[in-house]
Amino acid sequence: MTGAGGFIGGHLVRSLLEDGQSVRAVDVKPLGEWHQLSSEADNVVADVSLREAAFTVAADARVVYNLAADMGGMGFIENNRAACMLSVLTSTHVLMAAHEFGAQRYFYSSSACVYAAEHQTSSDVVPLKESDAYPAMPEDGYGWEKLFSERMCRHFYEDFGLQTRVARYHNVYGEQGTWNGGREKAPAAICRKVAMAKLSGNHDIDIWGDGEQTRSFMYVDDCVKGTRLITDADSPEPVNLGSAELVSINQLVSIVEQIAGVKLARSYNLTAPQGVRGRSSDNAEMVRRFGWEPSITLQDGLERTYKWIYDEVAAAR
Ligand code: NAD
């Protein structure tokens, strides 16, 4: 698994190990920076954007999970388009290695950022279905790389018979992820801000945009479960993996305030990166294939996430 030192990768490694699978966990970051480090895994530090490294780590893999990407929340991807697009080297070399060594399966973590902004202009959203990705006009930079790499998976399946599987993740959150430093996503950033307000006694919060932009957020345990279902199933067609529970950012803040037992004065930064106006996942295809869709409520997932981030913030202070 590439990107194993990252947020979702760390949880996925743990899930596979719990099932008794043997896992080679690969990430470019030094081991001390991995979000989770499982001693039972074969942990390897390697830059799989390089062909040689990708071919070395994937050589004897039965299943290749490619989660490595240079990415972050809106604040990162809107300001680092070239870096995001360079993940195409990783996506390409790991896919080539899986094909070269005859892996039985190749999983690729795509994103809801493959969908065109024109479908996401209102906070009162029509959930995005898989066919909405075409005609293509994805999020600039990051989304184009994801759509291109999805497309490569399709052609490796069609031309070489590699069993590729693609999930389009929608906003994943949970413990053991990035919560500060500029790459964090909205749920982690809001949990951090609320925790800091609580710990400092300074009861203010700044919110990116007017807070009325809407999203759905998937707790990481649902992401891991869905990833494994998609990998083990038959279809190479990309499928949404996201929650259908739509909230505005203001509502998200209110839930975290209620969990923390605090009420904050809100100020709105209208020039900060905000992404699309509204986005949610249409899960009809997921339900059709698996009779399952992400179901952990935002309330439950945020209770666990806030507690973990609060402890991290307190320890950092
Ligand atoms: P993350 O940033 O926590 O993890 C990605 C990991 O990939 C990082 O640890 C990074 O060091 C590693 N990496 C980057 N370049 C590498 C390279 N050249 N060689 C080896 N490792 C490399 O991100 P995440 O949230 O865990 O996301 C995992 C995957 O899911 C990514 O592909 C991401 O684009 C996709 N995704 C995530 C979300 C989300 O909400 N978290 C949404 C849509 C798609």
mmCIF file of C-alpha atoms and ligand atoms in Angstrom:
data_model
loop_
_atom_site.group_PDB
_atom_site.id
_atom_site.type_symbol
_atom_site.label_atom_id
_atom_site.label_comp_id
_atom_site.label_asym_id
_atom_site.label_seq_id
_atom_site.Cartn_x
_atom_site.Cartn_y
_atom_site.Cartn_z
ATOM 1 C CA MET A 1 0.000 0.000 0.000
ATOM 2 C CA THR A 2 1.363 3.369 -1.006
ATOM 3 C CA GLY A 3 0.470 6.438 1.051
ATOM 4 C CA ALA A 4 0.419 4.128 4.076
ATOM 5 C CA GLY A 5 1.902 6.807 6.332
ATOM 6 C CA GLY A 6 -1.028 9.066 5.491
ATOM 7 C CA PHE A 7 -4.446 9.394 7.084
ATOM 8 C CA ILE A 8 -6.602 6.865 5.203
ATOM 9 C CA GLY A 9 -3.645 4.577 4.426
ATOM 10 C CA GLY A 10 -2.855 4.197 8.127
ATOM 11 C CA HIS A 11 -6.402 3.049 8.886
ATOM 12 C CA LEU A 12 -6.494 0.733 5.871
ATOM 13 C CA VAL A 13 -3.196 -0.933 6.829
ATOM 14 C CA ARG A 14 -4.571 -1.595 10.302
ATOM 15 C CA SER A 15 -7.778 -3.091 8.911
ATOM 16 C CA LEU A 16 -5.879 -5.467 6.594
ATOM 17 C CA LEU A 17 -3.513 -6.519 9.365
ATOM 18 C CA GLU A 18 -6.458 -7.215 11.665
ATOM 19 C CA ASP A 19 -7.698 -9.634 9.007
ATOM 20 C CA GLY A 20 -4.388 -11.465 9.048
ATOM 21 C CA GLN A 21 -3.118 -10.157 5.708
ATOM 22 C CA SER A 22 0.541 -9.363 5.265
ATOM 23 C CA VAL A 23 1.052 -5.738 4.300
ATOM 24 C CA ARG A 24 3.929 -3.778 2.875
ATOM 25 C CA ALA A 25 3.269 -0.195 3.923
ATOM 26 C CA VAL A 26 5.046 2.415 1.791
ATOM 27 C CA ASP A 27 5.327 6.178 2.163
ATOM 28 C CA VAL A 28 7.782 8.893 1.181
ATOM 29 C CA LYS A 29 7.737 10.462 4.663
ATOM 30 C CA PRO A 30 10.252 9.414 7.339
ATOM 31 C CA LEU A 31 8.718 6.766 9.623
ATOM 32 C CA GLY A 32 8.529 9.238 12.520
ATOM 33 C CA GLU A 33 6.038 11.337 10.532
ATOM 34 C CA TRP A 34 3.588 8.549 9.682
ATOM 35 C CA HIS A 35 0.161 9.021 11.222
ATOM 36 C CA GLN A 36 0.106 5.364 12.262
ATOM 37 C CA LEU A 37 2.940 2.877 12.245
ATOM 38 C CA SER A 38 2.023 -0.799 12.605
ATOM 39 C CA SER A 39 4.949 -2.931 13.721
ATOM 40 C CA GLU A 40 3.405 -6.024 12.078
ATOM 41 C CA ALA A 41 3.632 -4.404 8.622
ATOM 42 C CA ASP A 42 6.708 -4.291 6.415
ATOM 43 C CA ASN A 43 7.206 -0.508 6.621
ATOM 44 C CA VAL A 44 9.181 1.004 3.768
ATOM 45 C CA VAL A 45 10.175 4.617 3.131
ATOM 46 C CA ALA A 46 10.241 5.136 -0.647
ATOM 47 C CA ASP A 47 9.299 7.766 -3.214
ATOM 48 C CA VAL A 48 7.024 5.854 -5.583
ATOM 49 C CA SER A 49 6.857 8.739 -8.035
ATOM 50 C CA LEU A 50 10.178 7.217 -9.155
ATOM 51 C CA ARG A 51 9.774 4.234 -11.453
ATOM 52 C CA GLU A 52 12.506 2.177 -9.835
ATOM 53 C CA ALA A 53 11.111 2.617 -6.329
ATOM 54 C CA ALA A 54 7.563 1.807 -7.472
ATOM 55 C CA PHE A 55 8.779 -1.353 -9.193
ATOM 56 C CA THR A 56 10.793 -2.403 -6.127
ATOM 57 C CA VAL A 57 7.980 -2.072 -3.586
ATOM 58 C CA ALA A 58 5.253 -3.608 -5.789
ATOM 59 C CA ALA A 59 7.308 -6.538 -7.084
ATOM 60 C CA ASP A 60 5.643 -9.354 -5.133
ATOM 61 C CA ALA A 61 2.313 -7.730 -4.221
ATOM 62 C CA ARG A 62 -0.906 -9.676 -4.748
ATOM 63 C CA VAL A 63 -3.047 -6.547 -4.324
ATOM 64 C CA VAL A 64 -1.739 -3.013 -4.804
ATOM 65 C CA TYR A 65 -3.546 -0.178 -3.031
ATOM 66 C CA ASN A 66 -2.335 3.150 -4.365
ATOM 67 C CA LEU A 67 -3.278 5.937 -1.958
ATOM 68 C CA ALA A 68 -0.152 8.073 -2.338
ATOM 69 C CA ALA A 69 -0.774 11.635 -3.472
ATOM 70 C CA ASP A 70 0.614 15.070 -2.741
ATOM 71 C CA MET A 71 -2.588 16.639 -1.476
ATOM 72 C CA GLY A 72 -4.502 18.434 1.252
ATOM 73 C CA GLY A 73 -7.648 20.462 1.853
ATOM 74 C CA MET A 74 -8.916 23.310 -0.336
ATOM 75 C CA GLY A 75 -6.277 25.697 1.014
ATOM 76 C CA PHE A 76 -3.591 23.361 -0.308
ATOM 77 C CA ILE A 77 -5.000 22.161 -3.613
ATOM 78 C CA GLU A 78 -6.054 25.635 -4.820
ATOM 79 C CA ASN A 79 -2.524 26.947 -4.247
ATOM 80 C CA ASN A 80 -0.427 23.926 -5.275
ATOM 81 C CA ARG A 81 -1.833 22.794 -8.613
ATOM 82 C CA ALA A 82 1.519 21.787 -10.108
ATOM 83 C CA ALA A 83 2.435 19.698 -7.057
ATOM 84 C CA CYS A 84 -0.968 17.996 -7.178
ATOM 85 C CA MET A 85 -0.594 17.212 -10.871
ATOM 86 C CA LEU A 86 2.858 15.732 -10.307
ATOM 87 C CA SER A 87 1.148 12.886 -8.436
ATOM 88 C CA VAL A 88 0.565 11.585 -11.961
ATOM 89 C CA LEU A 89 4.102 10.170 -11.740
ATOM 90 C CA THR A 90 3.102 8.156 -8.677
ATOM 91 C CA SER A 91 -0.211 7.036 -10.183
ATOM 92 C CA THR A 92 1.533 5.998 -13.404
ATOM 93 C CA HIS A 93 4.544 4.180 -11.993
ATOM 94 C CA VAL A 94 2.603 2.251 -9.356
ATOM 95 C CA LEU A 95 0.011 1.204 -11.947
ATOM 96 C CA MET A 96 2.753 0.098 -14.359
ATOM 97 C CA ALA A 97 4.425 -1.894 -11.578
ATOM 98 C CA ALA A 98 1.156 -3.647 -10.675
ATOM 99 C CA HIS A 99 0.757 -4.646 -14.323
ATOM 100 C CA GLU A 100 4.398 -5.643 -14.791
ATOM 101 C CA PHE A 101 4.376 -8.004 -11.809
ATOM 102 C CA GLY A 102 0.926 -9.443 -12.461
ATOM 103 C CA ALA A 103 -0.880 -8.135 -9.383
ATOM 104 C CA GLN A 104 -4.344 -9.640 -9.047
ATOM 105 C CA ARG A 105 -5.873 -6.278 -8.114
ATOM 106 C CA TYR A 106 -4.993 -2.603 -8.276
ATOM 107 C CA PHE A 107 -6.970 -0.108 -6.182
ATOM 108 C CA TYR A 108 -6.822 3.612 -6.942
ATOM 109 C CA SER A 109 -8.127 6.337 -4.599
ATOM 110 C CA SER A 110 -9.765 8.942 -6.809
ATOM 111 C CA SER A 111 -11.770 11.916 -5.605
ATOM 112 C CA ALA A 112 -15.030 13.827 -5.885
ATOM 113 C CA CYS A 113 -12.803 16.585 -7.310
ATOM 114 C CA VAL A 114 -13.157 14.828 -10.694
ATOM 115 C CA TYR A 115 -16.657 16.326 -11.015
ATOM 116 C CA ALA A 116 -17.212 19.522 -12.963
ATOM 117 C CA ALA A 117 -17.826 22.703 -10.977
ATOM 118 C CA GLU A 118 -20.911 23.419 -13.125
ATOM 119 C CA HIS A 119 -22.744 20.632 -11.231
ATOM 120 C CA GLN A 120 -21.792 22.168 -7.889
ATOM 121 C CA THR A 121 -22.816 25.814 -8.058
ATOM 122 C CA SER A 122 -25.617 25.716 -5.467
ATOM 123 C CA SER A 123 -25.540 24.816 -1.764
ATOM 124 C CA ASP A 124 -28.879 23.097 -2.370
ATOM 125 C CA VAL A 125 -27.155 20.259 -4.208
ATOM 126 C CA VAL A 126 -28.230 17.527 -6.560
ATOM 127 C CA PRO A 127 -25.954 14.656 -5.405
ATOM 128 C CA LEU A 128 -23.239 13.806 -7.918
ATOM 129 C CA LYS A 129 -23.591 10.552 -9.770
ATOM 130 C CA GLU A 130 -20.698 8.760 -11.440
ATOM 131 C CA SER A 131 -21.727 9.719 -14.997
ATOM 132 C CA ASP A 132 -21.494 13.441 -14.064
ATOM 133 C CA ALA A 133 -17.686 13.210 -14.437
ATOM 134 C CA TYR A 134 -18.136 13.567 -18.216
ATOM 135 C CA PRO A 135 -18.009 15.823 -20.191
ATOM 136 C CA ALA A 136 -14.894 16.482 -18.142
ATOM 137 C CA MET A 137 -14.077 19.741 -16.403
ATOM 138 C CA PRO A 138 -12.668 18.643 -13.029
ATOM 139 C CA GLU A 139 -11.178 20.750 -10.231
ATOM 140 C CA ASP A 140 -8.119 22.432 -11.739
ATOM 141 C CA GLY A 141 -4.843 20.641 -10.964
ATOM 142 C CA TYR A 142 -5.739 17.984 -8.379
ATOM 143 C CA GLY A 143 -9.010 16.910 -10.058
ATOM 144 C CA TRP A 144 -7.471 16.645 -13.525
ATOM 145 C CA GLU A 145 -4.729 14.378 -12.195
ATOM 146 C CA LYS A 146 -7.309 12.161 -10.521
ATOM 147 C CA LEU A 147 -9.500 11.916 -13.623
ATOM 148 C CA PHE A 148 -6.533 11.209 -15.889
ATOM 149 C CA SER A 149 -5.253 8.490 -13.548
ATOM 150 C CA GLU A 150 -8.743 6.941 -13.306
ATOM 151 C CA ARG A 151 -8.741 6.847 -17.079
ATOM 152 C CA MET A 152 -5.375 5.080 -17.117
ATOM 153 C CA CYS A 153 -6.820 2.448 -14.803
ATOM 154 C CA ARG A 154 -9.649 1.916 -17.307
ATOM 155 C CA HIS A 155 -7.217 1.408 -20.176
ATOM 156 C CA PHE A 156 -4.894 -0.895 -18.227
ATOM 157 C CA TYR A 157 -8.003 -2.985 -17.535
ATOM 158 C CA GLU A 158 -9.183 -2.910 -21.156
ATOM 159 C CA ASP A 159 -5.805 -3.332 -22.859
ATOM 160 C CA PHE A 160 -3.884 -5.520 -20.373
ATOM 161 C CA GLY A 161 -6.574 -7.183 -18.261
ATOM 162 C CA LEU A 162 -5.265 -5.667 -15.006
ATOM 163 C CA GLN A 163 -8.125 -5.811 -12.478
ATOM 164 C CA THR A 164 -8.300 -2.131 -11.602
ATOM 165 C CA ARG A 165 -10.750 -0.765 -9.002
ATOM 166 C CA VAL A 166 -11.466 2.932 -8.484
ATOM 167 C CA ALA A 167 -13.258 4.721 -5.636
ATOM 168 C CA ARG A 168 -14.155 8.405 -5.774
ATOM 169 C CA TYR A 169 -13.739 9.452 -2.140
ATOM 170 C CA HIS A 170 -15.860 12.343 -0.868
ATOM 171 C CA ASN A 171 -14.342 14.301 2.091
ATOM 172 C CA VAL A 172 -13.001 11.777 4.559
ATOM 173 C CA TYR A 173 -12.404 12.718 8.210
ATOM 174 C CA GLY A 174 -11.441 11.004 11.454
ATOM 175 C CA GLU A 175 -8.660 10.488 13.969
ATOM 176 C CA GLN A 176 -4.974 10.022 13.111
ATOM 177 C CA GLY A 177 -4.987 12.501 10.239
ATOM 178 C CA THR A 178 -3.634 15.963 9.480
ATOM 179 C CA TRP A 179 -5.179 18.612 11.744
ATOM 180 C CA ASN A 180 -2.791 21.562 11.283
ATOM 181 C CA GLY A 181 -0.028 22.873 9.035
ATOM 182 C CA GLY A 182 -2.073 23.880 5.956
ATOM 183 C CA ARG A 183 -3.039 20.492 4.466
ATOM 184 C CA GLU A 184 -5.873 19.776 6.900
ATOM 185 C CA LYS A 185 -9.460 19.582 5.657
ATOM 186 C CA ALA A 186 -12.518 21.399 6.976
ATOM 187 C CA PRO A 187 -13.640 18.942 9.718
ATOM 188 C CA ALA A 188 -10.138 18.716 11.210
ATOM 189 C CA ALA A 189 -9.576 22.482 10.909
ATOM 190 C CA ILE A 190 -12.878 23.228 12.648
ATOM 191 C CA CYS A 191 -12.214 20.688 15.409
ATOM 192 C CA ARG A 192 -8.783 22.298 15.938
ATOM 193 C CA LYS A 193 -10.200 25.828 16.043
ATOM 194 C CA VAL A 194 -12.923 24.849 18.512
ATOM 195 C CA ALA A 195 -10.422 22.964 20.692
ATOM 196 C CA MET A 196 -8.050 25.945 20.668
ATOM 197 C CA ALA A 197 -10.881 28.314 21.565
ATOM 198 C CA LYS A 198 -11.887 26.054 24.415
ATOM 199 C CA LEU A 199 -8.340 25.659 25.722
ATOM 200 C CA SER A 200 -7.409 29.338 25.377
ATOM 201 C CA GLY A 201 -10.703 30.800 26.580
ATOM 202 C CA ASN A 202 -10.709 33.023 23.478
ATOM 203 C CA HIS A 203 -14.185 32.184 22.179
ATOM 204 C CA ASP A 204 -13.861 33.268 18.525
ATOM 205 C CA ILE A 205 -13.729 31.230 15.337
ATOM 206 C CA ASP A 206 -12.908 32.252 11.780
ATOM 207 C CA ILE A 207 -14.713 30.401 9.014
ATOM 208 C CA TRP A 208 -13.655 30.201 5.374
ATOM 209 C CA GLY A 209 -16.405 31.666 3.169
ATOM 210 C CA ASP A 210 -19.890 32.535 4.410
ATOM 211 C CA GLY A 211 -20.347 29.101 5.979
ATOM 212 C CA GLU A 212 -23.337 28.296 3.772
ATOM 213 C CA GLN A 213 -21.329 26.104 1.363
ATOM 214 C CA THR A 214 -22.446 22.482 1.755
ATOM 215 C CA ARG A 215 -20.617 19.145 1.808
ATOM 216 C CA SER A 216 -21.010 15.557 2.914
ATOM 217 C CA PHE A 217 -18.303 14.104 5.160
ATOM 218 C CA MET A 218 -17.468 10.405 5.485
ATOM 219 C CA TYR A 219 -16.004 8.961 8.672
ATOM 220 C CA VAL A 220 -12.790 7.039 7.995
ATOM 221 C CA ASP A 221 -14.121 3.653 9.193
ATOM 222 C CA ASP A 222 -16.774 3.814 6.442
ATOM 223 C CA CYS A 223 -14.053 4.754 3.951
ATOM 224 C CA VAL A 224 -11.975 1.710 4.898
ATOM 225 C CA LYS A 225 -14.983 -0.617 4.707
ATOM 226 C CA GLY A 226 -16.031 0.752 1.314
ATOM 227 C CA THR A 227 -12.493 0.612 -0.050
ATOM 228 C CA ARG A 228 -12.224 -3.048 0.815
ATOM 229 C CA LEU A 229 -15.634 -3.866 -0.671
ATOM 230 C CA ILE A 230 -14.745 -2.087 -3.915
ATOM 231 C CA THR A 231 -11.313 -3.723 -4.140
ATOM 232 C CA ASP A 232 -12.681 -7.227 -3.641
ATOM 233 C CA ALA A 233 -15.634 -6.847 -6.049
ATOM 234 C CA ASP A 234 -15.898 -7.326 -9.806
ATOM 235 C CA SER A 235 -16.355 -3.936 -11.436
ATOM 236 C CA PRO A 236 -13.569 -1.693 -12.773
ATOM 237 C CA GLU A 237 -16.032 1.219 -13.114
ATOM 238 C CA PRO A 238 -15.302 4.132 -10.743
ATOM 239 C CA VAL A 239 -17.821 4.425 -7.921
ATOM 240 C CA ASN A 240 -18.599 7.161 -5.393
ATOM 241 C CA LEU A 241 -17.550 6.429 -1.831
ATOM 242 C CA GLY A 242 -18.991 9.144 0.360
ATOM 243 C CA SER A 243 -21.662 10.024 2.842
ATOM 244 C CA ALA A 244 -25.037 11.322 1.679
ATOM 245 C CA GLU A 245 -25.528 13.345 4.903
ATOM 246 C CA LEU A 246 -25.381 16.928 3.642
ATOM 247 C CA VAL A 247 -24.423 19.803 5.977
ATOM 248 C CA SER A 248 -23.371 23.410 5.602
ATOM 249 C CA ILE A 249 -20.062 24.459 7.130
ATOM 250 C CA ASN A 250 -22.071 26.518 9.645
ATOM 251 C CA GLN A 251 -23.928 23.359 10.679
ATOM 252 C CA LEU A 252 -20.622 21.501 10.960
ATOM 253 C CA VAL A 253 -19.337 24.209 13.305
ATOM 254 C CA SER A 254 -22.526 23.970 15.379
ATOM 255 C CA ILE A 255 -22.134 20.195 15.786
ATOM 256 C CA VAL A 256 -18.527 20.567 16.952
ATOM 257 C CA GLU A 257 -19.504 23.428 19.310
ATOM 258 C CA GLN A 258 -22.196 21.231 20.831
ATOM 259 C CA ILE A 259 -19.759 18.310 21.257
ATOM 260 C CA ALA A 260 -17.209 20.639 22.870
ATOM 261 C CA GLY A 261 -19.824 22.369 25.030
ATOM 262 C CA VAL A 262 -18.879 25.839 23.844
ATOM 263 C CA LYS A 263 -20.460 28.638 21.769
ATOM 264 C CA LEU A 264 -18.138 30.770 19.642
ATOM 265 C CA ALA A 265 -18.398 34.172 17.954
ATOM 266 C CA ARG A 266 -18.087 33.524 14.215
ATOM 267 C CA SER A 267 -16.228 35.701 11.739
ATOM 268 C CA TYR A 268 -16.288 34.935 8.044
ATOM 269 C CA ASN A 269 -13.262 35.178 5.734
ATOM 270 C CA LEU A 270 -14.827 35.707 2.315
ATOM 271 C CA THR A 271 -11.516 35.704 0.439
ATOM 272 C CA ALA A 272 -10.281 32.324 1.752
ATOM 273 C CA PRO A 273 -10.382 29.256 -0.545
ATOM 274 C CA GLN A 274 -13.844 27.680 -0.451
ATOM 275 C CA GLY A 275 -14.033 25.169 -3.291
ATOM 276 C CA VAL A 276 -17.368 24.489 -4.924
ATOM 277 C CA ARG A 277 -20.618 25.840 -3.450
ATOM 278 C CA GLY A 278 -22.226 22.489 -2.708
ATOM 279 C CA ARG A 279 -21.336 18.814 -3.070
ATOM 280 C CA SER A 280 -22.805 15.504 -2.026
ATOM 281 C CA SER A 281 -22.478 11.895 -3.070
ATOM 282 C CA ASP A 282 -25.175 10.003 -4.983
ATOM 283 C CA ASN A 283 -24.824 6.517 -3.539
ATOM 284 C CA ALA A 284 -27.281 4.650 -5.766
ATOM 285 C CA GLU A 285 -24.487 2.789 -7.563
ATOM 286 C CA MET A 286 -22.749 1.840 -4.305
ATOM 287 C CA VAL A 287 -26.035 0.530 -2.889
ATOM 288 C CA ARG A 288 -26.809 -1.315 -6.116
ATOM 289 C CA ARG A 289 -23.431 -3.064 -6.073
ATOM 290 C CA PHE A 290 -23.053 -3.785 -2.366
ATOM 291 C CA GLY A 291 -26.370 -3.168 -0.607
ATOM 292 C CA TRP A 292 -24.343 -0.837 1.609
ATOM 293 C CA GLU A 293 -23.387 2.824 1.865
ATOM 294 C CA PRO A 294 -21.483 4.875 4.463
ATOM 295 C CA SER A 295 -23.750 5.214 7.473
ATOM 296 C CA ILE A 296 -21.727 6.494 10.444
ATOM 297 C CA THR A 297 -23.401 9.788 11.346
ATOM 298 C CA LEU A 298 -21.512 13.048 11.400
ATOM 299 C CA GLN A 299 -22.427 13.412 15.063
ATOM 300 C CA ASP A 300 -20.836 10.047 15.964
ATOM 301 C CA GLY A 301 -17.763 10.487 13.761
ATOM 302 C CA LEU A 302 -17.125 14.032 14.946
ATOM 303 C CA GLU A 303 -17.386 13.035 18.606
ATOM 304 C CA ARG A 304 -14.480 10.623 18.094
ATOM 305 C CA THR A 305 -12.548 13.019 15.872
ATOM 306 C CA TYR A 306 -12.975 16.056 18.123
ATOM 307 C CA LYS A 307 -11.805 14.111 21.165
ATOM 308 C CA TRP A 308 -8.649 12.993 19.354
ATOM 309 C CA ILE A 309 -7.881 16.461 17.951
ATOM 310 C CA TYR A 310 -8.583 18.118 21.316
ATOM 311 C CA ASP A 311 -5.967 15.838 22.917
ATOM 312 C CA GLU A 312 -3.481 16.617 20.114
ATOM 313 C CA VAL A 313 -4.016 20.372 20.499
ATOM 314 C CA ALA A 314 -3.737 20.154 24.283
ATOM 315 C CA ALA A 315 -0.525 18.124 24.014
ATOM 316 C CA ALA A 316 0.931 20.588 21.496
ATOM 317 C CA ARG A 317 0.177 23.483 23.859
HETATM 318 P P1 NAD B 1 -2.638 11.937 3.134
HETATM 319 O O1 NAD B 1 -1.980 13.158 2.607
HETATM 320 O O2 NAD B 1 -2.832 11.821 4.608
HETATM 321 O O3 NAD B 1 -1.883 10.637 2.634
HETATM 322 C C1 NAD B 1 -1.217 10.555 1.393
HETATM 323 C C2 NAD B 1 0.156 9.979 1.665
HETATM 324 O O4 NAD B 1 0.820 9.781 0.415
HETATM 325 C C3 NAD B 1 1.047 10.909 2.507
HETATM 326 O O5 NAD B 1 1.457 10.280 3.696
HETATM 327 C C4 NAD B 1 2.222 11.203 1.586
HETATM 328 O O6 NAD B 1 3.473 11.296 2.270
HETATM 329 C C5 NAD B 1 2.202 9.990 0.658
HETATM 330 N N1 NAD B 1 2.904 10.255 -0.591
HETATM 331 C C6 NAD B 1 2.780 11.344 -1.397
HETATM 332 N N2 NAD B 1 3.622 11.252 -2.436
HETATM 333 C C7 NAD B 1 4.274 10.065 -2.294
HETATM 334 C C8 NAD B 1 5.276 9.413 -3.061
HETATM 335 N N3 NAD B 1 5.773 9.977 -4.179
HETATM 336 N N4 NAD B 1 5.743 8.219 -2.640
HETATM 337 C C9 NAD B 1 5.241 7.650 -1.491
HETATM 338 N N5 NAD B 1 4.296 8.235 -0.727
HETATM 339 C C10 NAD B 1 3.817 9.423 -1.129
HETATM 340 O O7 NAD B 1 -4.038 11.827 2.372
HETATM 341 P P2 NAD B 1 -5.306 10.910 2.666
HETATM 342 O O8 NAD B 1 -6.366 11.823 3.162
HETATM 343 O O9 NAD B 1 -4.930 9.729 3.454
HETATM 344 O O10 NAD B 1 -5.689 10.488 1.174
HETATM 345 C C11 NAD B 1 -5.312 9.238 0.621
HETATM 346 C C12 NAD B 1 -5.727 9.195 -0.825
HETATM 347 O O11 NAD B 1 -7.136 9.438 -0.928
HETATM 348 C C13 NAD B 1 -5.059 10.263 -1.709
HETATM 349 O O12 NAD B 1 -4.794 9.715 -2.968
HETATM 350 C C14 NAD B 1 -6.117 11.325 -1.826
HETATM 351 O O13 NAD B 1 -5.963 12.089 -3.002
HETATM 352 C C15 NAD B 1 -7.388 10.510 -1.829
HETATM 353 N N6 NAD B 1 -8.558 11.273 -1.368
HETATM 354 C C16 NAD B 1 -8.643 11.655 -0.064
HETATM 355 C C17 NAD B 1 -9.757 12.392 0.344
HETATM 356 C C18 NAD B 1 -9.912 12.835 1.775
HETATM 357 O O14 NAD B 1 -10.921 13.478 2.105
HETATM 358 N N7 NAD B 1 -8.966 12.563 2.662
HETATM 359 C C19 NAD B 1 -10.775 12.737 -0.569
HETATM 360 C C20 NAD B 1 -10.626 12.324 -1.893
HETATM 361 C C21 NAD B 1 -9.532 11.584 -2.289
#
